PDB file of C-alpha atoms in Angstrom:
ATOM      1  CA  MET Q   1     135.595  83.164 106.730  1.00 31.00           C
ATOM      2  CA  THR Q   2     132.570  81.809 108.354  1.00 34.00           C
ATOM      3  CA  THR Q   3     128.990  82.891 107.225  1.00 34.00           C
ATOM      4  CA  GLU Q   4     128.473  84.178 110.525  1.00 40.00           C
ATOM      5  CA  THR Q   5     131.907  86.301 110.561  1.00 36.00           C
ATOM      6  CA  ALA Q   6     130.945  87.522 106.747  1.00 33.00           C
ATOM      7  CA  HIS Q   7     127.715  88.647 107.609  1.00 40.00           C
ATOM      8  CA  ARG Q   8     129.106  90.479 110.694  1.00 44.00           C
ATOM      9  CA  ALA Q   9     132.025  92.122 108.672  1.00 39.00           C
ATOM     10  CA  GLY Q  10     129.158  93.884 106.382  1.00 41.00           C
ATOM     11  CA  GLY Q  11     125.987  93.803 104.412  1.00 42.00           C
ATOM     12  CA  PRO Q  12     122.358  94.086 105.638  1.00 52.00           C
ATOM     13  CA  GLY Q  13     121.831  94.748 109.409  1.00 51.00           C
ATOM     14  CA  ARG Q  14     124.875  96.894 109.903  1.00 52.00           C
ATOM     15  CA  ALA Q  15     125.484 100.776 110.277  1.00 48.00           C
ATOM     16  CA  ASP Q  16     128.462 102.411 111.588  1.00 52.00           C
ATOM     17  CA  GLY Q  17     129.662  99.183 112.685  1.00 60.00           C
ATOM     18  CA  VAL Q  18     126.575  98.346 114.701  1.00 78.00           C
ATOM     19  CA  GLY Q  19     124.494  95.560 113.647  1.00 94.00           C
ATOM     20  CA  THR Q  20     120.315  95.883 113.739  1.00 96.00           C
ATOM     21  CA  TRP Q  21     118.490  92.874 114.219  1.00 97.00           C
ATOM     22  CA  ALA Q  22     115.144  91.422 115.094  1.00 96.00           C
ATOM     23  CA  VAL Q  23     114.781  88.455 117.351  1.00 95.00           C
ATOM     24  CA  LEU Q  24     111.484  86.458 117.547  1.00 93.00           C
ATOM     25  CA  LEU Q  25     110.456  85.828 120.935  1.00 91.00           C
ATOM     26  CA  PRO Q  26     108.528  82.373 121.569  1.00 87.00           C
ATOM     27  CA  ALA Q  27     104.957  82.745 123.034  1.00 86.00           C
ATOM     28  CA  GLU Q  28     105.812  81.100 126.201  1.00 87.00           C
ATOM     29  CA  ARG Q  29     108.940  83.294 126.700  1.00 89.00           C
ATOM     30  CA  TYR Q  30     106.815  86.249 126.101  1.00 90.00           C
ATOM     31  CA  GLU Q  31     104.558  85.417 128.856  1.00 87.00           C
ATOM     32  CA  ALA Q  32     107.721  84.735 131.147  1.00 87.00           C
ATOM     33  CA  GLU Q  33     109.012  88.140 130.405  1.00 91.00           C
ATOM     34  CA  ARG Q  34     105.638  89.857 131.112  1.00 88.00           C
ATOM     35  CA  LEU Q  35     105.220  88.150 134.579  1.00 88.00           C
ATOM     36  CA  VAL Q  36     108.538  89.083 136.020  1.00 89.00           C
ATOM     37  CA  HIS Q  37     111.053  91.710 135.322  1.00 91.00           C
ATOM     38  CA  HIS Q  38     114.432  91.046 133.963  1.00 91.00           C
ATOM     39  CA  ASP Q  39     117.341  93.033 132.806  1.00 93.00           C
ATOM     40  CA  THR Q  40     118.273  90.593 130.061  1.00 93.00           C
ATOM     41  CA  LEU Q  41     116.698  88.029 127.623  1.00 93.00           C
ATOM     42  CA  GLU Q  42     118.402  84.893 127.158  1.00 91.00           C
ATOM     43  CA  LEU Q  43     117.496  82.943 123.666  1.00 90.00           C
ATOM     44  CA  THR Q  44     118.919  79.534 123.312  1.00 86.00           C
ATOM     45  CA  GLY Q  45     118.946  76.830 120.601  1.00 82.00           C
ATOM     46  CA  LEU Q  46     120.390  79.235 118.193  1.00 83.00           C
ATOM     47  CA  THR Q  47     123.647  77.258 117.444  1.00 79.00           C
ATOM     48  CA  GLY Q  48     124.441  77.313 113.459  1.00 79.00           C
ATOM     49  CA  VAL Q  49     122.209  80.427 113.252  1.00 80.00           C
ATOM     50  CA  VAL Q  50     123.820  83.894 112.062  1.00 87.00           C
ATOM     51  CA  ARG Q  51     123.082  85.955 115.018  1.00 85.00           C
ATOM     52  CA  PRO Q  52     124.026  89.490 116.146  1.00 92.00           C
ATOM     53  CA  GLY Q  53     127.489  90.176 118.009  1.00 93.00           C
ATOM     54  CA  PRO Q  54     127.959  92.311 121.329  1.00 94.00           C
ATOM     55  CA  GLY Q  55     126.699  95.740 120.975  1.00 95.00           C
ATOM     56  CA  ASP Q  56     124.318  95.090 118.288  1.00 97.00           C
ATOM     57  CA  GLN Q  57     120.792  96.740 118.700  1.00 97.00           C
ATOM     58  CA  VAL Q  58     118.328  94.259 118.750  1.00 97.00           C
ATOM     59  CA  ALA Q  59     114.253  94.761 118.265  1.00 97.00           C
ATOM     60  CA  VAL Q  60     112.332  91.997 120.105  1.00 97.00           C
ATOM     61  CA  LEU Q  61     109.194  90.958 118.631  1.00 96.00           C
ATOM     62  CA  VAL Q  62     106.276  88.386 119.006  1.00 94.00           C
ATOM     63  CA  ASP Q  63     104.572  86.745 116.108  1.00 90.00           C
ATOM     64  CA  ALA Q  64     100.685  86.517 115.359  1.00 84.00           C
ATOM     65  CA  PRO Q  65     100.277  88.902 114.559  1.00 88.00           C
ATOM     66  CA  PRO Q  66     104.154  90.552 114.477  1.00 91.00           C
ATOM     67  CA  ARG Q  67     104.541  93.087 117.533  1.00 95.00           C
ATOM     68  CA  LEU Q  68     107.398  94.810 118.891  1.00 97.00           C
ATOM     69  CA  VAL Q  69     107.653  94.270 122.467  1.00 96.00           C
ATOM     70  CA  ALA Q  70     111.006  95.484 123.280  1.00 96.00           C
ATOM     71  CA  LEU Q  71     114.543  97.297 122.400  1.00 97.00           C
ATOM     72  CA  GLY Q  72     118.040  95.924 123.479  1.00 96.00           C
ATOM     73  CA  ARG Q  73     121.660  95.807 122.753  1.00 96.00           C
ATOM     74  CA  VAL Q  74     123.319  92.189 122.714  1.00 96.00           C
ATOM     75  CA  ALA Q  75     125.447  91.588 125.803  1.00 92.00           C
ATOM     76  CA  ALA Q  76     128.282  89.291 126.607  1.00 79.00           C
ATOM     77  CA  THR Q  77     127.043  85.752 127.853  1.00 65.00           C
ATOM     78  CA  GLY Q  78     128.632  86.689 131.261  1.00 54.00           C
ATOM     79  CA  GLN Q  79     125.969  89.605 131.665  1.00 49.00           C
ATOM     80  CA  ARG Q  80     123.162  87.155 132.156  1.00 51.00           C
ATOM     81  CA  HIS Q  81     120.215  87.801 134.565  1.00 49.00           C
ATOM     82  CA  ARG Q  82     120.301  86.175 137.909  1.00 47.00           C
ATOM     83  CA  GLU Q  83     117.881  83.542 137.028  1.00 50.00           C
ATOM     84  CA  ASP Q  84     116.472  81.988 133.868  1.00 48.00           C
ATOM     85  CA  PRO Q  85     112.601  81.905 134.097  1.00 49.00           C
ATOM     86  CA  ASP Q  86     112.342  78.694 132.894  1.00 47.00           C
ATOM     87  CA  ASP Q  87     115.631  77.114 134.874  1.00 47.00           C
ATOM     88  CA  PRO Q  88     116.981  78.940 137.421  1.00 46.00           C
ATOM     89  CA  GLN Q  89     119.983  76.563 137.704  1.00 44.00           C
ATOM     90  CA  SER Q  90     120.614  76.348 134.114  1.00 53.00           C
ATOM     91  CA  ASP Q  91     124.264  77.143 132.685  1.00 57.00           C
ATOM     92  CA  VAL Q  92     124.735  79.339 129.491  1.00 57.00           C
ATOM     93  CA  GLU Q  93     124.338  77.019 126.370  1.00 63.00           C
ATOM     94  CA  PRO Q  94     126.231  76.863 123.501  1.00 63.00           C
ATOM     95  CA  GLY Q  95     124.490  79.402 120.982  1.00 73.00           C
ATOM     96  CA  THR Q  96     122.936  81.516 123.625  1.00 87.00           C
ATOM     97  CA  LEU Q  97     121.882  85.051 122.563  1.00 92.00           C
ATOM     98  CA  VAL Q  98     121.944  87.415 125.721  1.00 93.00           C
ATOM     99  CA  VAL Q  99     120.228  90.859 124.903  1.00 95.00           C
ATOM    100  CA  ALA Q 100     120.421  93.484 127.432  1.00 96.00           C
ATOM    101  CA  TYR Q 101     117.002  95.358 127.475  1.00 96.00           C
ATOM    102  CA  THR Q 102     117.026  99.216 126.878  1.00 95.00           C
ATOM    103  CA  ARG Q 103     113.295  99.669 126.271  1.00 96.00           C
ATOM    104  CA  ARG Q 104     110.159  97.644 127.161  1.00 94.00           C
ATOM    105  CA  ALA Q 105     106.882  97.576 125.595  1.00 94.00           C
ATOM    106  CA  PHE Q 106     105.399  94.252 126.601  1.00 93.00           C
ATOM    107  CA  ASP Q 107     102.062  95.755 127.938  1.00 89.00           C
ATOM    108  CA  GLU Q 108     101.740  97.885 124.855  1.00 90.00           C
ATOM    109  CA  PRO Q 109     103.368  96.446 121.718  1.00 93.00           C
ATOM    110  CA  ALA Q 110     103.818  98.355 118.437  1.00 95.00           C
ATOM    111  CA  PRO Q 111     102.531  96.726 115.185  1.00 94.00           C
ATOM    112  CA  ALA Q 112     105.276  95.073 113.022  1.00 93.00           C
ATOM    113  CA  ASP Q 113     103.232  94.021 110.132  1.00 89.00           C
ATOM    114  CA  LEU Q 114     105.516  95.170 107.228  1.00 86.00           C
ATOM    115  CA  LEU Q 115     108.496  93.093 108.425  1.00 88.00           C
ATOM    116  CA  THR Q 116     109.362  89.860 106.708  1.00 86.00           C
ATOM    117  CA  LEU Q 117     111.005  87.436 109.251  1.00 86.00           C
ATOM    118  CA  ASP Q 118     113.553  84.999 108.032  1.00 83.00           C
ATOM    119  CA  GLY Q 119     113.606  82.788 111.336  1.00 87.00           C
ATOM    120  CA  PRO Q 120     114.348  83.432 114.933  1.00 91.00           C
ATOM    121  CA  VAL Q 121     117.008  85.967 114.279  1.00 93.00           C
ATOM    122  CA  THR Q 122     116.486  88.336 111.121  1.00 94.00           C
ATOM    123  CA  ALA Q 123     119.320  91.092 110.093  1.00 95.00           C
ATOM    124  CA  LEU Q 124     117.287  94.443 109.762  1.00 95.00           C
ATOM    125  CA  GLU Q 125     118.300  97.429 107.328  1.00 94.00           C
ATOM    126  CA  PRO Q 126     119.285 100.207 109.971  1.00 95.00           C
ATOM    127  CA  ALA Q 127     116.343 102.303 108.559  1.00 95.00           C
ATOM    128  CA  ALA Q 128     113.993  99.703 109.202  1.00 94.00           C
ATOM    129  CA  PHE Q 129     115.322  99.146 112.508  1.00 95.00           C
ATOM    130  CA  ARG Q 130     114.897 102.868 113.228  1.00 95.00           C
ATOM    131  CA  ALA Q 131     111.171 103.213 111.765  1.00 94.00           C
ATOM    132  CA  LEU Q 132     110.353 100.315 113.908  1.00 93.00           C
ATOM    133  CA  ALA Q 133     111.675 101.791 117.083  1.00 94.00           C
ATOM    134  CA  ASP Q 134     110.238 105.017 116.633  1.00 95.00           C
ATOM    135  CA  GLN Q 135     106.862 103.577 116.713  1.00 93.00           C
ATOM    136  CA  LEU Q 136     107.698 103.222 120.601  1.00 92.00           C
ATOM    137  CA  GLY Q 137     107.775 107.118 121.155  1.00 88.00           C
ATOM    138  CA  PRO Q 138     109.212 108.539 123.938  1.00 89.00           C
ATOM    139  CA  PRO Q 139     109.552 106.386 127.124  1.00 88.00           C
ATOM    140  CA  PRO Q 140     106.717 107.228 129.548  1.00 88.00           C
ATOM    141  CA  THR Q 141     107.205 109.040 132.715  1.00 90.00           C
ATOM    142  CA  ARG Q 142     108.345 106.745 135.597  1.00 90.00           C
ATOM    143  CA  ARG Q 143     106.088 107.336 138.789  1.00 91.00           C
ATOM    144  CA  THR Q 144     105.494 105.699 142.289  1.00 95.00           C
ATOM    145  CA  TRP Q 145     103.255 102.724 142.513  1.00 92.00           C
ATOM    146  CA  LEU Q 146     101.851 100.834 145.573  1.00 93.00           C
ATOM    147  CA  VAL Q 147     101.819  96.895 145.128  1.00 93.00           C
ATOM    148  CA  SER Q 148     100.634  94.651 147.803  1.00 93.00           C
ATOM    149  CA  LEU Q 149      99.745  90.985 147.919  1.00 92.00           C
ATOM    150  CA  ASP Q 150      97.394  89.940 150.992  1.00 89.00           C
ATOM    151  CA  LEU Q 151      96.829  86.277 151.780  1.00 91.00           C
ATOM    152  CA  PRO Q 152      94.591  85.107 154.567  1.00 93.00           C
ATOM    153  CA  ILE Q 153      97.136  82.306 156.296  1.00 95.00           C
ATOM    154  CA  GLU Q 154      96.228  80.027 159.277  1.00 96.00           C
ATOM    155  CA  ALA Q 155      99.323  79.685 161.388  1.00 96.00           C
ATOM    156  CA  ALA Q 156     100.355  79.370 165.109  1.00 97.00           C
ATOM    157  CA  THR Q 157     102.720  82.321 165.240  1.00 97.00           C
ATOM    158  CA  PRO Q 158     103.450  85.366 163.298  1.00 96.00           C
ATOM    159  CA  ALA Q 159     106.981  83.893 162.091  1.00 97.00           C
ATOM    160  CA  GLU Q 160     105.176  80.734 160.657  1.00 97.00           C
ATOM    161  CA  ALA Q 161     102.473  82.849 159.044  1.00 96.00           C
ATOM    162  CA  VAL Q 162     105.262  84.875 157.111  1.00 96.00           C
ATOM    163  CA  ARG Q 163     107.329  81.400 156.438  1.00 97.00           C
ATOM    164  CA  LEU Q 164     103.916  80.120 154.988  1.00 97.00           C
ATOM    165  CA  PHE Q 165     103.319  83.391 153.079  1.00 95.00           C
ATOM    166  CA  TRP Q 166     106.472  83.200 151.229  1.00 95.00           C
ATOM    167  CA  SER Q 167     105.986  79.311 150.668  1.00 96.00           C
ATOM    168  CA  TYR Q 168     102.791  80.299 148.872  1.00 94.00           C
ATOM    169  CA  VAL Q 169     104.188  83.168 146.740  1.00 94.00           C
ATOM    170  CA  GLN Q 170     106.874  81.042 145.437  1.00 93.00           C
ATOM    171  CA  GLU Q 171     104.534  77.870 144.887  1.00 93.00           C
ATOM    172  CA  LEU Q 172     101.607  79.939 143.112  1.00 91.00           C
ATOM    173  CA  GLY Q 173     103.419  82.878 141.959  1.00 90.00           C
ATOM    174  CA  PRO Q 174     102.102  85.714 139.491  1.00 89.00           C
ATOM    175  CA  ARG Q 175     100.266  83.074 137.581  1.00 87.00           C
ATOM    176  CA  GLU Q 176      97.962  82.447 139.822  1.00 90.00           C
ATOM    177  CA  LEU Q 177      97.896  85.211 142.875  1.00 91.00           C
ATOM    178  CA  PRO Q 178      96.341  88.344 142.325  1.00 91.00           C
ATOM    179  CA  ALA Q 179      98.818  91.470 142.994  1.00 92.00           C
ATOM    180  CA  PHE Q 180      96.964  94.786 143.674  1.00 93.00           C
ATOM    181  CA  VAL Q 181      98.434  97.972 142.584  1.00 93.00           C
ATOM    182  CA  SER Q 182      97.834 101.983 142.756  1.00 92.00           C
ATOM    183  CA  PRO Q 183      99.359 105.047 142.023  1.00 90.00           C
ATOM    184  CA  ALA Q 184     101.090 106.479 145.373  1.00 89.00           C
ATOM    185  CA  GLY Q 185      98.373 108.883 146.884  1.00 86.00           C
ATOM    186  CA  ASP Q 186      95.521 107.399 145.130  1.00 88.00           C
ATOM    187  CA  GLU Q 187      94.425 103.754 146.649  1.00 82.00           C
ATOM    188  CA  LEU Q 188      90.848 104.113 145.225  1.00 85.00           C
ATOM    189  CA  ALA Q 189      92.504 103.447 142.019  1.00 85.00           C
ATOM    190  CA  MET Q 190      93.854 100.131 142.976  1.00 89.00           C
ATOM    191  CA  GLN Q 191      93.687  97.381 140.134  1.00 90.00           C
ATOM    192  CA  ALA Q 192      93.982  93.880 140.513  1.00 91.00           C
ATOM    193  CA  PHE Q 193      96.888  91.952 138.173  1.00 89.00           C
ATOM    194  CA  VAL Q 194      97.146  88.373 137.492  1.00 89.00           C
ATOM    195  CA  LEU Q 195      99.307  86.910 134.652  1.00 82.00           C
ATOM    196  CA  GLY Q 196     100.643  90.542 133.899  1.00 80.00           C
ATOM    197  CA  ALA Q 197      97.414  91.966 132.856  1.00 84.00           C
ATOM    198  CA  GLU Q 198      94.433  93.588 134.981  1.00 86.00           C
ATOM    199  CA  ALA Q 199      91.847  91.054 136.303  1.00 84.00           C
ATOM    200  CA  ASN Q 200      88.611  91.501 137.875  1.00 79.00           C
ATOM    201  CA  GLN Q 201      88.173  90.181 141.603  1.00 69.00           C
ATOM    202  CA  ASP Q 202      84.615  91.230 142.187  1.00 64.00           C
ATOM    203  CA  PRO Q 203      82.409  88.101 141.488  1.00 54.00           C
ATOM    204  CA  GLU Q 204      79.259  90.317 141.504  1.00 56.00           C
ATOM    205  CA  GLU Q 205      80.518  92.411 138.638  1.00 53.00           C
ATOM    206  CA  ASP Q 206      80.764  88.966 136.491  1.00 51.00           C
ATOM    207  CA  ASP Q 207      77.186  87.907 137.150  1.00 48.00           C
TER     208      ASP Q 207
END
């Protein structure tokens, strides 16, 4: 019996046959996950690392300081999101861990200072996992938002302007282009977001 099989058969991180784990999200992946919505998270380079099995519950954390940014369940490698944020054409590598999100808290992470992480993947006692997850509280109420992106584009025809628009969007993306968002019916509350965070677009207010 391998170390990984032995670990999954019982011991820390298991309750009623379901494992409970913490995975550490690299800083660059945290930024990518904040910028674009994905249904699943893929973590690579875990060959030889004892890791969760399908159906296990996962707390996704970032370090410095430790914070809980999402919850999920381990999915089969075939249930990946359509495009990897770092390499859209990539295949699933050996040792890839695929986590289907069940709750996201990228904008308001919960503190996880009491956790001691052993590396990129750490088995958690079920009670520790529940205590961590409970910090997120109930999911916020979903509402309708209006999101827009306005670009002044010089072109000979409307069709060419649209093609140039999508070229700029693909080239610059959310790291450089401000998106404007407001609650439906309250356009006066519009805010600009760049890099997944609110950004002031009024140069006079910076003076």
